[in-house]
Amino acid sequence: STPTDGTLDTSVVTVERYSCFGATLFPGKIADLQLAAGVTSAGPREGKSTVAANLAAFFATDGRDDTVLVDLCFRRPVQHEIFGASPSPGIMESTRTDRITLCRTAIKKLWLLPLGFSDFGAMDFDKVIELRDSIETLKRHFRFIVLDLPSSLQSDFPGMISSQLDGYILVVSRGKT
């Protein structure tokens, strides 16, 4: 694990927001739930990264187990900025080294796996398999995994990892989408 600078962008992640998300999406107890969920949107800049950050914060504060937030936004990764972490090492380095390095966040029980340095290029079969392997490894160690994904209409949307997820949350912009 690598430390963060301890800062949290409270204009993005707040107790009110993540409590609201949790109560709305999971009205019952989450004690027995294990979940790997992708958060996406139809187009860019619709708030999916905000939703992903707050959903991960909800799981970390409401659950008894650790949660990991994974940034897979290839064009504009922002989770490391929100949580005051280094952008690297991240999931992209883990696909090349077989070593996953997580960042501790200012929220107890919430870990961050930033994108890392991405010269990802085209999504070929080997890269998809490496991403799937990294997600499977995380699933063995965390009850809650939230993936901040690219917008679903972008060419770099990793739809090939959908078999690793229990579901998607689609964020839409009111009056736009």
Short mmCIF file of N, CA and C in Angstrom, two decimals:
data_model
loop_
_atom_site.label_atom_id
_atom_site.label_comp_id
_atom_site.label_asym_id
_atom_site.label_seq_id
_atom_site.Cartn_x
_atom_site.Cartn_y
_atom_site.Cartn_z
N SER A 1 0.84 -1.19 0.00
CA SER A 1 0.00 0.00 0.00
C SER A 1 0.88 1.24 0.00
N THR A 2 0.33 2.29 -0.57
CA THR A 2 1.03 3.57 -0.57
C THR A 2 0.16 4.59 0.14
N PRO A 3 0.76 5.52 0.87
CA PRO A 3 -0.04 6.50 1.60
C PRO A 3 -0.53 7.60 0.65
N THR A 4 -1.60 8.25 1.06
CA THR A 4 -2.05 9.45 0.38
C THR A 4 -1.59 10.63 1.21
N ASP A 5 -1.86 11.82 0.73
CA ASP A 5 -1.51 12.98 1.53
C ASP A 5 -2.58 13.29 2.57
N GLY A 6 -3.60 12.43 2.65
CA GLY A 6 -4.63 12.57 3.68
C GLY A 6 -5.72 13.56 3.32
N THR A 7 -5.65 14.14 2.14
CA THR A 7 -6.67 15.10 1.76
C THR A 7 -7.79 14.39 1.01
N LEU A 8 -8.96 14.96 1.15
CA LEU A 8 -10.14 14.44 0.49
C LEU A 8 -10.89 15.64 -0.07
N ASP A 9 -11.23 15.59 -1.33
CA ASP A 9 -11.97 16.69 -1.94
C ASP A 9 -13.43 16.60 -1.48
N THR A 10 -13.76 17.34 -0.44
CA THR A 10 -15.10 17.27 0.14
C THR A 10 -16.15 17.98 -0.71
N SER A 11 -15.73 18.63 -1.79
CA SER A 11 -16.73 19.15 -2.72
C SER A 11 -17.27 18.02 -3.59
N VAL A 12 -16.56 16.89 -3.59
CA VAL A 12 -16.98 15.72 -4.38
C VAL A 12 -17.53 14.62 -3.47
N VAL A 13 -16.81 14.28 -2.41
CA VAL A 13 -17.21 13.19 -1.52
C VAL A 13 -17.60 13.79 -0.17
N THR A 14 -18.86 13.62 0.20
CA THR A 14 -19.35 14.13 1.48
C THR A 14 -20.21 13.09 2.17
N VAL A 15 -20.30 13.19 3.47
CA VAL A 15 -21.12 12.26 4.25
C VAL A 15 -22.56 12.28 3.75
N GLU A 16 -23.08 13.46 3.48
CA GLU A 16 -24.47 13.57 3.03
C GLU A 16 -24.69 12.84 1.72
N ARG A 17 -23.75 13.01 0.78
CA ARG A 17 -23.90 12.36 -0.52
C ARG A 17 -23.82 10.85 -0.40
N TYR A 18 -22.78 10.34 0.26
CA TYR A 18 -22.66 8.89 0.25
C TYR A 18 -23.68 8.21 1.12
N SER A 19 -24.18 8.85 2.14
CA SER A 19 -25.28 8.27 2.92
C SER A 19 -26.54 8.22 2.08
N CYS A 20 -26.77 9.26 1.29
CA CYS A 20 -27.93 9.32 0.41
C CYS A 20 -27.86 8.21 -0.64
N PHE A 21 -26.69 8.02 -1.26
CA PHE A 21 -26.52 6.96 -2.25
C PHE A 21 -26.84 5.61 -1.64
N GLY A 22 -26.28 5.36 -0.50
CA GLY A 22 -26.45 4.05 0.12
C GLY A 22 -27.89 3.77 0.48
N ALA A 23 -28.56 4.75 1.06
CA ALA A 23 -29.95 4.56 1.47
C ALA A 23 -30.85 4.35 0.26
N THR A 24 -30.54 5.01 -0.84
CA THR A 24 -31.35 4.90 -2.05
C THR A 24 -31.10 3.58 -2.78
N LEU A 25 -29.83 3.23 -2.97
CA LEU A 25 -29.50 2.03 -3.75
C LEU A 25 -29.65 0.74 -2.97
N PHE A 26 -29.41 0.79 -1.66
CA PHE A 26 -29.43 -0.41 -0.83
C PHE A 26 -30.26 -0.16 0.42
N PRO A 27 -31.60 -0.17 0.28
CA PRO A 27 -32.44 0.18 1.42
C PRO A 27 -32.39 -0.84 2.57
N GLY A 28 -31.99 -2.07 2.31
CA GLY A 28 -31.85 -3.07 3.36
C GLY A 28 -30.45 -3.09 3.91
N LYS A 29 -30.19 -4.05 4.74
CA LYS A 29 -28.84 -4.21 5.31
C LYS A 29 -27.89 -4.76 4.24
N ILE A 30 -26.64 -4.31 4.31
CA ILE A 30 -25.65 -4.78 3.35
C ILE A 30 -24.70 -5.80 3.97
N ALA A 31 -25.05 -6.30 5.14
CA ALA A 31 -24.15 -7.18 5.88
C ALA A 31 -23.73 -8.42 5.09
N ASP A 32 -24.62 -8.98 4.29
CA ASP A 32 -24.30 -10.21 3.57
C ASP A 32 -24.01 -9.99 2.09
N LEU A 33 -23.97 -8.76 1.68
CA LEU A 33 -23.77 -8.43 0.28
C LEU A 33 -22.30 -8.45 -0.09
N GLN A 34 -21.99 -9.04 -1.23
CA GLN A 34 -20.66 -8.93 -1.84
C GLN A 34 -20.92 -8.43 -3.25
N LEU A 35 -20.18 -7.37 -3.65
CA LEU A 35 -20.54 -6.69 -4.88
C LEU A 35 -19.33 -6.13 -5.60
N ALA A 36 -19.30 -6.35 -6.91
CA ALA A 36 -18.35 -5.69 -7.80
C ALA A 36 -19.20 -4.96 -8.82
N ALA A 37 -19.22 -3.62 -8.74
CA ALA A 37 -20.10 -2.82 -9.58
C ALA A 37 -19.32 -1.81 -10.39
N GLY A 38 -19.68 -1.68 -11.65
CA GLY A 38 -19.09 -0.67 -12.52
C GLY A 38 -20.01 0.54 -12.58
N VAL A 39 -19.43 1.73 -12.55
CA VAL A 39 -20.20 2.96 -12.67
C VAL A 39 -19.81 3.61 -13.98
N THR A 40 -20.80 3.86 -14.83
CA THR A 40 -20.55 4.44 -16.14
C THR A 40 -21.63 5.46 -16.45
N SER A 41 -21.51 6.09 -17.60
CA SER A 41 -22.51 7.04 -18.09
C SER A 41 -22.55 6.90 -19.60
N ALA A 42 -23.56 7.52 -20.22
CA ALA A 42 -23.64 7.46 -21.67
C ALA A 42 -22.52 8.27 -22.31
N GLY A 43 -22.29 9.46 -21.80
CA GLY A 43 -21.27 10.33 -22.35
C GLY A 43 -20.36 10.86 -21.26
N PRO A 44 -19.34 11.61 -21.66
CA PRO A 44 -18.40 12.15 -20.67
C PRO A 44 -19.01 13.29 -19.85
N ARG A 45 -18.45 13.49 -18.67
CA ARG A 45 -18.79 14.61 -17.77
C ARG A 45 -20.25 14.62 -17.32
N GLU A 46 -20.75 13.44 -16.99
CA GLU A 46 -22.12 13.34 -16.47
C GLU A 46 -22.16 13.03 -14.97
N GLY A 47 -21.00 12.99 -14.33
CA GLY A 47 -20.97 12.79 -12.88
C GLY A 47 -20.70 11.39 -12.41
N LYS A 48 -20.29 10.49 -13.30
CA LYS A 48 -20.08 9.10 -12.90
C LYS A 48 -18.94 8.94 -11.91
N SER A 49 -17.89 9.73 -12.05
CA SER A 49 -16.77 9.62 -11.10
C SER A 49 -17.19 10.08 -9.70
N THR A 50 -18.04 11.08 -9.64
CA THR A 50 -18.58 11.53 -8.35
C THR A 50 -19.43 10.44 -7.72
N VAL A 51 -20.27 9.81 -8.53
CA VAL A 51 -21.12 8.72 -8.03
C VAL A 51 -20.24 7.55 -7.57
N ALA A 52 -19.24 7.19 -8.35
CA ALA A 52 -18.36 6.08 -7.98
C ALA A 52 -17.65 6.36 -6.67
N ALA A 53 -17.12 7.56 -6.51
CA ALA A 53 -16.40 7.91 -5.28
C ALA A 53 -17.33 7.86 -4.06
N ASN A 54 -18.53 8.38 -4.20
CA ASN A 54 -19.47 8.39 -3.09
C ASN A 54 -20.03 7.01 -2.78
N LEU A 55 -20.25 6.19 -3.81
CA LEU A 55 -20.71 4.82 -3.57
C LEU A 55 -19.64 4.03 -2.83
N ALA A 56 -18.40 4.16 -3.24
CA ALA A 56 -17.30 3.47 -2.55
C ALA A 56 -17.19 3.95 -1.11
N ALA A 57 -17.34 5.25 -0.88
CA ALA A 57 -17.29 5.79 0.48
C ALA A 57 -18.43 5.24 1.33
N PHE A 58 -19.62 5.09 0.74
CA PHE A 58 -20.75 4.50 1.47
C PHE A 58 -20.43 3.08 1.92
N PHE A 59 -19.95 2.24 0.99
CA PHE A 59 -19.63 0.86 1.35
C PHE A 59 -18.56 0.80 2.44
N ALA A 60 -17.57 1.66 2.34
CA ALA A 60 -16.48 1.65 3.33
C ALA A 60 -16.96 2.06 4.71
N THR A 61 -17.88 3.00 4.78
CA THR A 61 -18.32 3.48 6.09
C THR A 61 -19.47 2.67 6.65
N ASP A 62 -20.26 2.05 5.80
CA ASP A 62 -21.42 1.30 6.29
C ASP A 62 -21.11 -0.18 6.50
N GLY A 63 -20.13 -0.68 5.79
CA GLY A 63 -19.79 -2.10 5.90
C GLY A 63 -18.72 -2.35 6.95
N ARG A 64 -18.54 -3.60 7.26
CA ARG A 64 -17.52 -3.95 8.25
C ARG A 64 -16.21 -4.38 7.59
N ASP A 65 -16.22 -4.45 6.26
CA ASP A 65 -15.04 -4.87 5.52
C ASP A 65 -14.52 -3.74 4.65
N ASP A 66 -13.28 -3.88 4.22
CA ASP A 66 -12.66 -2.87 3.36
C ASP A 66 -13.30 -2.86 1.97
N THR A 67 -13.24 -1.70 1.35
CA THR A 67 -13.77 -1.47 0.01
C THR A 67 -12.63 -0.94 -0.85
N VAL A 68 -12.64 -1.27 -2.15
CA VAL A 68 -11.65 -0.71 -3.07
C VAL A 68 -12.37 -0.01 -4.22
N LEU A 69 -11.87 1.16 -4.55
CA LEU A 69 -12.35 1.94 -5.68
C LEU A 69 -11.28 1.89 -6.76
N VAL A 70 -11.65 1.44 -7.95
CA VAL A 70 -10.70 1.27 -9.05
C VAL A 70 -11.03 2.29 -10.14
N ASP A 71 -10.03 3.05 -10.53
CA ASP A 71 -10.21 4.04 -11.59
C ASP A 71 -9.80 3.43 -12.93
N LEU A 72 -10.78 3.22 -13.81
CA LEU A 72 -10.50 2.70 -15.14
C LEU A 72 -10.88 3.71 -16.23
N CYS A 73 -10.88 4.98 -15.88
CA CYS A 73 -11.18 6.04 -16.87
C CYS A 73 -9.89 6.36 -17.61
N PHE A 74 -9.73 5.75 -18.76
CA PHE A 74 -8.48 5.85 -19.51
C PHE A 74 -8.19 7.26 -20.01
N ARG A 75 -9.22 8.00 -20.40
CA ARG A 75 -9.00 9.33 -20.96
C ARG A 75 -8.84 10.41 -19.90
N ARG A 76 -9.54 10.28 -18.79
CA ARG A 76 -9.50 11.33 -17.77
C ARG A 76 -9.66 10.73 -16.37
N PRO A 77 -8.63 10.07 -15.86
CA PRO A 77 -8.72 9.51 -14.51
C PRO A 77 -8.71 10.63 -13.47
N VAL A 78 -9.64 10.58 -12.51
CA VAL A 78 -9.73 11.66 -11.51
C VAL A 78 -9.75 11.16 -10.07
N GLN A 79 -9.93 9.87 -9.85
CA GLN A 79 -10.07 9.40 -8.48
C GLN A 79 -8.84 9.72 -7.62
N HIS A 80 -7.65 9.66 -8.19
CA HIS A 80 -6.45 9.98 -7.41
C HIS A 80 -6.48 11.45 -6.97
N GLU A 81 -7.06 12.33 -7.78
CA GLU A 81 -7.18 13.73 -7.39
C GLU A 81 -8.20 13.91 -6.27
N ILE A 82 -9.33 13.22 -6.39
CA ILE A 82 -10.39 13.32 -5.38
C ILE A 82 -9.87 12.87 -4.02
N PHE A 83 -9.08 11.81 -3.99
CA PHE A 83 -8.63 11.23 -2.73
C PHE A 83 -7.21 11.62 -2.34
N GLY A 84 -6.60 12.55 -3.06
CA GLY A 84 -5.27 13.05 -2.69
C GLY A 84 -4.19 11.99 -2.76
N ALA A 85 -4.24 11.18 -3.81
CA ALA A 85 -3.28 10.07 -3.95
C ALA A 85 -2.41 10.28 -5.18
N SER A 86 -1.33 9.56 -5.23
CA SER A 86 -0.47 9.57 -6.40
C SER A 86 -1.20 8.85 -7.54
N PRO A 87 -1.03 9.31 -8.77
CA PRO A 87 -1.70 8.63 -9.88
C PRO A 87 -1.08 7.27 -10.24
N SER A 88 0.09 7.00 -9.70
CA SER A 88 0.78 5.76 -10.02
C SER A 88 1.58 5.29 -8.81
N PRO A 89 1.77 4.02 -8.58
CA PRO A 89 1.37 2.91 -9.44
C PRO A 89 -0.13 2.67 -9.36
N GLY A 90 -0.65 2.06 -10.42
CA GLY A 90 -2.08 1.80 -10.49
C GLY A 90 -2.36 0.48 -11.16
N ILE A 91 -3.61 0.34 -11.59
CA ILE A 91 -4.03 -0.94 -12.17
C ILE A 91 -3.28 -1.23 -13.47
N MET A 92 -2.89 -0.20 -14.20
CA MET A 92 -2.16 -0.46 -15.44
C MET A 92 -0.79 -1.07 -15.16
N GLU A 93 -0.13 -0.61 -14.12
CA GLU A 93 1.15 -1.22 -13.76
C GLU A 93 0.94 -2.65 -13.24
N SER A 94 -0.18 -2.90 -12.57
CA SER A 94 -0.43 -4.24 -12.04
C SER A 94 -0.60 -5.27 -13.15
N THR A 95 -1.11 -4.83 -14.30
CA THR A 95 -1.27 -5.78 -15.40
C THR A 95 0.07 -6.19 -16.00
N ARG A 96 1.09 -5.36 -15.77
CA ARG A 96 2.42 -5.68 -16.32
C ARG A 96 3.32 -6.37 -15.29
N THR A 97 3.05 -6.16 -14.00
CA THR A 97 3.97 -6.66 -12.98
C THR A 97 3.39 -7.75 -12.09
N ASP A 98 2.10 -8.02 -12.20
CA ASP A 98 1.42 -8.98 -11.32
C ASP A 98 1.49 -8.56 -9.86
N ARG A 99 1.62 -7.27 -9.59
CA ARG A 99 1.64 -6.75 -8.23
C ARG A 99 0.67 -5.58 -8.15
N ILE A 100 -0.32 -5.68 -7.28
CA ILE A 100 -1.31 -4.61 -7.13
C ILE A 100 -0.93 -3.76 -5.93
N THR A 101 -0.77 -2.46 -6.16
CA THR A 101 -0.42 -1.52 -5.11
C THR A 101 -1.60 -0.60 -4.87
N LEU A 102 -2.16 -0.67 -3.66
CA LEU A 102 -3.32 0.13 -3.30
C LEU A 102 -2.91 1.35 -2.50
N CYS A 103 -3.74 2.39 -2.58
CA CYS A 103 -3.53 3.61 -1.78
C CYS A 103 -4.57 3.66 -0.67
N ARG A 104 -4.13 3.93 0.52
CA ARG A 104 -5.05 4.15 1.64
C ARG A 104 -5.64 5.55 1.46
N THR A 105 -6.94 5.71 1.71
CA THR A 105 -7.57 7.02 1.59
C THR A 105 -7.84 7.59 2.99
N ALA A 106 -8.34 8.81 3.02
CA ALA A 106 -8.69 9.47 4.28
C ALA A 106 -9.93 8.85 4.92
N ILE A 107 -10.65 8.02 4.16
CA ILE A 107 -11.83 7.35 4.68
C ILE A 107 -11.43 5.95 5.15
N LYS A 108 -11.66 5.70 6.41
CA LYS A 108 -11.30 4.40 6.98
C LYS A 108 -11.98 3.29 6.18
N LYS A 109 -11.24 2.24 5.89
CA LYS A 109 -11.69 1.06 5.16
C LYS A 109 -11.89 1.28 3.66
N LEU A 110 -11.48 2.44 3.14
CA LEU A 110 -11.58 2.67 1.71
C LEU A 110 -10.18 2.75 1.10
N TRP A 111 -9.96 1.89 0.13
CA TRP A 111 -8.70 1.83 -0.60
C TRP A 111 -8.93 2.30 -2.03
N LEU A 112 -7.89 2.84 -2.63
CA LEU A 112 -7.97 3.32 -4.00
C LEU A 112 -6.93 2.60 -4.86
N LEU A 113 -7.37 2.18 -6.04
CA LEU A 113 -6.45 1.67 -7.05
C LEU A 113 -6.57 2.61 -8.25
N PRO A 114 -5.64 3.59 -8.34
CA PRO A 114 -5.72 4.53 -9.45
C PRO A 114 -5.44 3.85 -10.78
N LEU A 115 -5.66 4.58 -11.86
CA LEU A 115 -5.41 4.02 -13.18
C LEU A 115 -3.93 3.74 -13.39
N GLY A 116 -3.08 4.64 -12.94
CA GLY A 116 -1.65 4.49 -13.18
C GLY A 116 -1.29 5.14 -14.50
N PHE A 117 -0.10 4.87 -14.96
CA PHE A 117 0.35 5.44 -16.23
C PHE A 117 -0.15 4.55 -17.34
N SER A 118 -0.93 5.13 -18.23
CA SER A 118 -1.57 4.35 -19.25
C SER A 118 -1.03 4.66 -20.64
N ASP A 119 -0.34 3.69 -21.18
CA ASP A 119 -0.04 3.71 -22.61
C ASP A 119 -0.86 2.57 -23.20
N PHE A 120 -2.07 2.50 -22.71
CA PHE A 120 -2.93 1.36 -22.93
C PHE A 120 -3.17 1.08 -24.40
N GLY A 121 -3.34 2.10 -25.20
CA GLY A 121 -3.57 1.88 -26.62
C GLY A 121 -4.86 1.12 -26.85
N ALA A 122 -4.90 0.38 -27.91
CA ALA A 122 -6.10 -0.39 -28.26
C ALA A 122 -6.31 -1.51 -27.25
N MET A 123 -7.56 -1.84 -27.01
CA MET A 123 -7.93 -2.90 -26.08
C MET A 123 -7.79 -4.23 -26.80
N ASP A 124 -6.66 -4.89 -26.61
CA ASP A 124 -6.48 -6.19 -27.25
C ASP A 124 -6.79 -7.30 -26.24
N PHE A 125 -6.80 -8.52 -26.73
CA PHE A 125 -7.20 -9.66 -25.92
C PHE A 125 -6.33 -9.81 -24.67
N ASP A 126 -5.02 -9.67 -24.82
CA ASP A 126 -4.12 -9.83 -23.68
C ASP A 126 -4.39 -8.81 -22.59
N LYS A 127 -4.67 -7.57 -22.97
CA LYS A 127 -4.95 -6.51 -21.98
C LYS A 127 -6.26 -6.78 -21.25
N VAL A 128 -7.24 -7.27 -21.98
CA VAL A 128 -8.52 -7.61 -21.35
C VAL A 128 -8.32 -8.71 -20.32
N ILE A 129 -7.56 -9.74 -20.68
CA ILE A 129 -7.30 -10.85 -19.75
C ILE A 129 -6.56 -10.34 -18.51
N GLU A 130 -5.58 -9.46 -18.70
CA GLU A 130 -4.82 -8.91 -17.57
C GLU A 130 -5.71 -8.08 -16.65
N LEU A 131 -6.62 -7.27 -17.22
CA LEU A 131 -7.56 -6.51 -16.40
C LEU A 131 -8.49 -7.44 -15.63
N ARG A 132 -8.98 -8.46 -16.31
CA ARG A 132 -9.86 -9.44 -15.65
C ARG A 132 -9.14 -10.12 -14.48
N ASP A 133 -7.89 -10.49 -14.69
CA ASP A 133 -7.11 -11.14 -13.63
C ASP A 133 -6.95 -10.21 -12.43
N SER A 134 -6.68 -8.94 -12.69
CA SER A 134 -6.54 -7.97 -11.59
C SER A 134 -7.85 -7.83 -10.82
N ILE A 135 -8.97 -7.77 -11.53
CA ILE A 135 -10.27 -7.64 -10.86
C ILE A 135 -10.58 -8.90 -10.06
N GLU A 136 -10.27 -10.06 -10.61
CA GLU A 136 -10.49 -11.32 -9.87
C GLU A 136 -9.67 -11.35 -8.59
N THR A 137 -8.44 -10.89 -8.65
CA THR A 137 -7.60 -10.83 -7.45
C THR A 137 -8.24 -9.93 -6.41
N LEU A 138 -8.72 -8.78 -6.82
CA LEU A 138 -9.38 -7.85 -5.88
C LEU A 138 -10.63 -8.48 -5.27
N LYS A 139 -11.38 -9.24 -6.06
CA LYS A 139 -12.60 -9.88 -5.56
C LYS A 139 -12.31 -10.89 -4.46
N ARG A 140 -11.12 -11.46 -4.47
CA ARG A 140 -10.76 -12.43 -3.43
C ARG A 140 -10.42 -11.74 -2.10
N HIS A 141 -10.15 -10.44 -2.16
CA HIS A 141 -9.69 -9.73 -0.96
C HIS A 141 -10.66 -8.65 -0.46
N PHE A 142 -11.65 -8.27 -1.26
CA PHE A 142 -12.57 -7.20 -0.88
C PHE A 142 -14.01 -7.63 -1.11
N ARG A 143 -14.90 -7.27 -0.18
CA ARG A 143 -16.32 -7.54 -0.37
C ARG A 143 -16.95 -6.56 -1.35
N PHE A 144 -16.44 -5.33 -1.36
CA PHE A 144 -17.02 -4.30 -2.22
C PHE A 144 -15.95 -3.72 -3.14
N ILE A 145 -16.23 -3.78 -4.43
CA ILE A 145 -15.34 -3.21 -5.44
C ILE A 145 -16.20 -2.30 -6.31
N VAL A 146 -15.76 -1.06 -6.42
CA VAL A 146 -16.45 -0.09 -7.28
C VAL A 146 -15.47 0.32 -8.36
N LEU A 147 -15.88 0.17 -9.62
CA LEU A 147 -15.03 0.53 -10.75
C LEU A 147 -15.58 1.78 -11.43
N ASP A 148 -14.77 2.82 -11.48
CA ASP A 148 -15.11 4.04 -12.21
C ASP A 148 -14.69 3.79 -13.65
N LEU A 149 -15.68 3.57 -14.51
CA LEU A 149 -15.44 3.16 -15.90
C LEU A 149 -15.56 4.34 -16.86
N PRO A 150 -15.00 4.20 -18.05
CA PRO A 150 -15.24 5.22 -19.08
C PRO A 150 -16.72 5.26 -19.46
N SER A 151 -17.12 6.31 -20.11
CA SER A 151 -18.49 6.40 -20.61
C SER A 151 -18.75 5.26 -21.58
N SER A 152 -19.95 4.71 -21.54
CA SER A 152 -20.24 3.50 -22.32
C SER A 152 -20.20 3.71 -23.83
N LEU A 153 -20.34 4.93 -24.29
CA LEU A 153 -20.29 5.19 -25.73
C LEU A 153 -18.88 5.49 -26.23
N GLN A 154 -17.91 5.57 -25.32
CA GLN A 154 -16.53 5.82 -25.74
C GLN A 154 -15.89 4.53 -26.24
N SER A 155 -14.96 4.67 -27.14
CA SER A 155 -14.32 3.50 -27.74
C SER A 155 -13.47 2.72 -26.75
N ASP A 156 -13.05 3.36 -25.64
CA ASP A 156 -12.21 2.65 -24.68
C ASP A 156 -13.01 2.04 -23.53
N PHE A 157 -14.33 1.95 -23.68
CA PHE A 157 -15.15 1.33 -22.64
C PHE A 157 -14.83 -0.15 -22.56
N PRO A 158 -14.42 -0.62 -21.39
CA PRO A 158 -13.99 -2.02 -21.28
C PRO A 158 -15.16 -2.99 -21.07
N GLY A 159 -16.06 -3.07 -22.05
CA GLY A 159 -17.21 -3.95 -21.94
C GLY A 159 -16.83 -5.41 -21.79
N MET A 160 -15.61 -5.73 -22.20
CA MET A 160 -15.18 -7.13 -22.13
C MET A 160 -14.93 -7.59 -20.69
N ILE A 161 -14.94 -6.67 -19.73
CA ILE A 161 -14.76 -7.09 -18.34
C ILE A 161 -16.10 -7.26 -17.63
N SER A 162 -17.20 -7.11 -18.38
CA SER A 162 -18.52 -7.17 -17.75
C SER A 162 -18.78 -8.49 -17.03
N SER A 163 -18.17 -9.57 -17.48
CA SER A 163 -18.38 -10.85 -16.81
C SER A 163 -17.78 -10.86 -15.40
N GLN A 164 -16.89 -9.93 -15.09
CA GLN A 164 -16.28 -9.84 -13.77
C GLN A 164 -17.14 -9.04 -12.80
N LEU A 165 -18.16 -8.36 -13.31
CA LEU A 165 -18.96 -7.46 -12.50
C LEU A 165 -20.33 -8.05 -12.19
N ASP A 166 -20.87 -7.64 -11.05
CA ASP A 166 -22.22 -8.06 -10.69
C ASP A 166 -23.26 -7.16 -11.35
N GLY A 167 -22.84 -5.98 -11.78
CA GLY A 167 -23.77 -5.07 -12.45
C GLY A 167 -23.13 -3.72 -12.69
N TYR A 168 -23.92 -2.88 -13.34
CA TYR A 168 -23.49 -1.53 -13.66
C TYR A 168 -24.47 -0.53 -13.05
N ILE A 169 -23.95 0.63 -12.74
CA ILE A 169 -24.79 1.77 -12.40
C ILE A 169 -24.57 2.76 -13.52
N LEU A 170 -25.64 3.17 -14.19
CA LEU A 170 -25.55 4.10 -15.30
C LEU A 170 -25.99 5.48 -14.80
N VAL A 171 -25.09 6.42 -14.88
CA VAL A 171 -25.34 7.79 -14.44
C VAL A 171 -25.76 8.60 -15.67
N VAL A 172 -26.86 9.34 -15.53
CA VAL A 172 -27.33 10.19 -16.62
C VAL A 172 -27.43 11.63 -16.13
N SER A 173 -27.23 12.54 -17.02
CA SER A 173 -27.32 13.95 -16.72
C SER A 173 -28.73 14.44 -17.03
N ARG A 174 -29.41 14.93 -16.01
CA ARG A 174 -30.79 15.39 -16.16
C ARG A 174 -30.86 16.49 -17.23
N GLY A 175 -31.76 16.32 -18.17
CA GLY A 175 -31.96 17.30 -19.22
C GLY A 175 -30.95 17.24 -20.35
N LYS A 176 -29.98 16.32 -20.24
CA LYS A 176 -28.95 16.22 -21.26
C LYS A 176 -28.92 14.85 -21.93
N THR A 177 -28.97 13.81 -21.12
CA THR A 177 -28.83 12.47 -21.65
C THR A 177 -30.16 11.93 -22.16
#
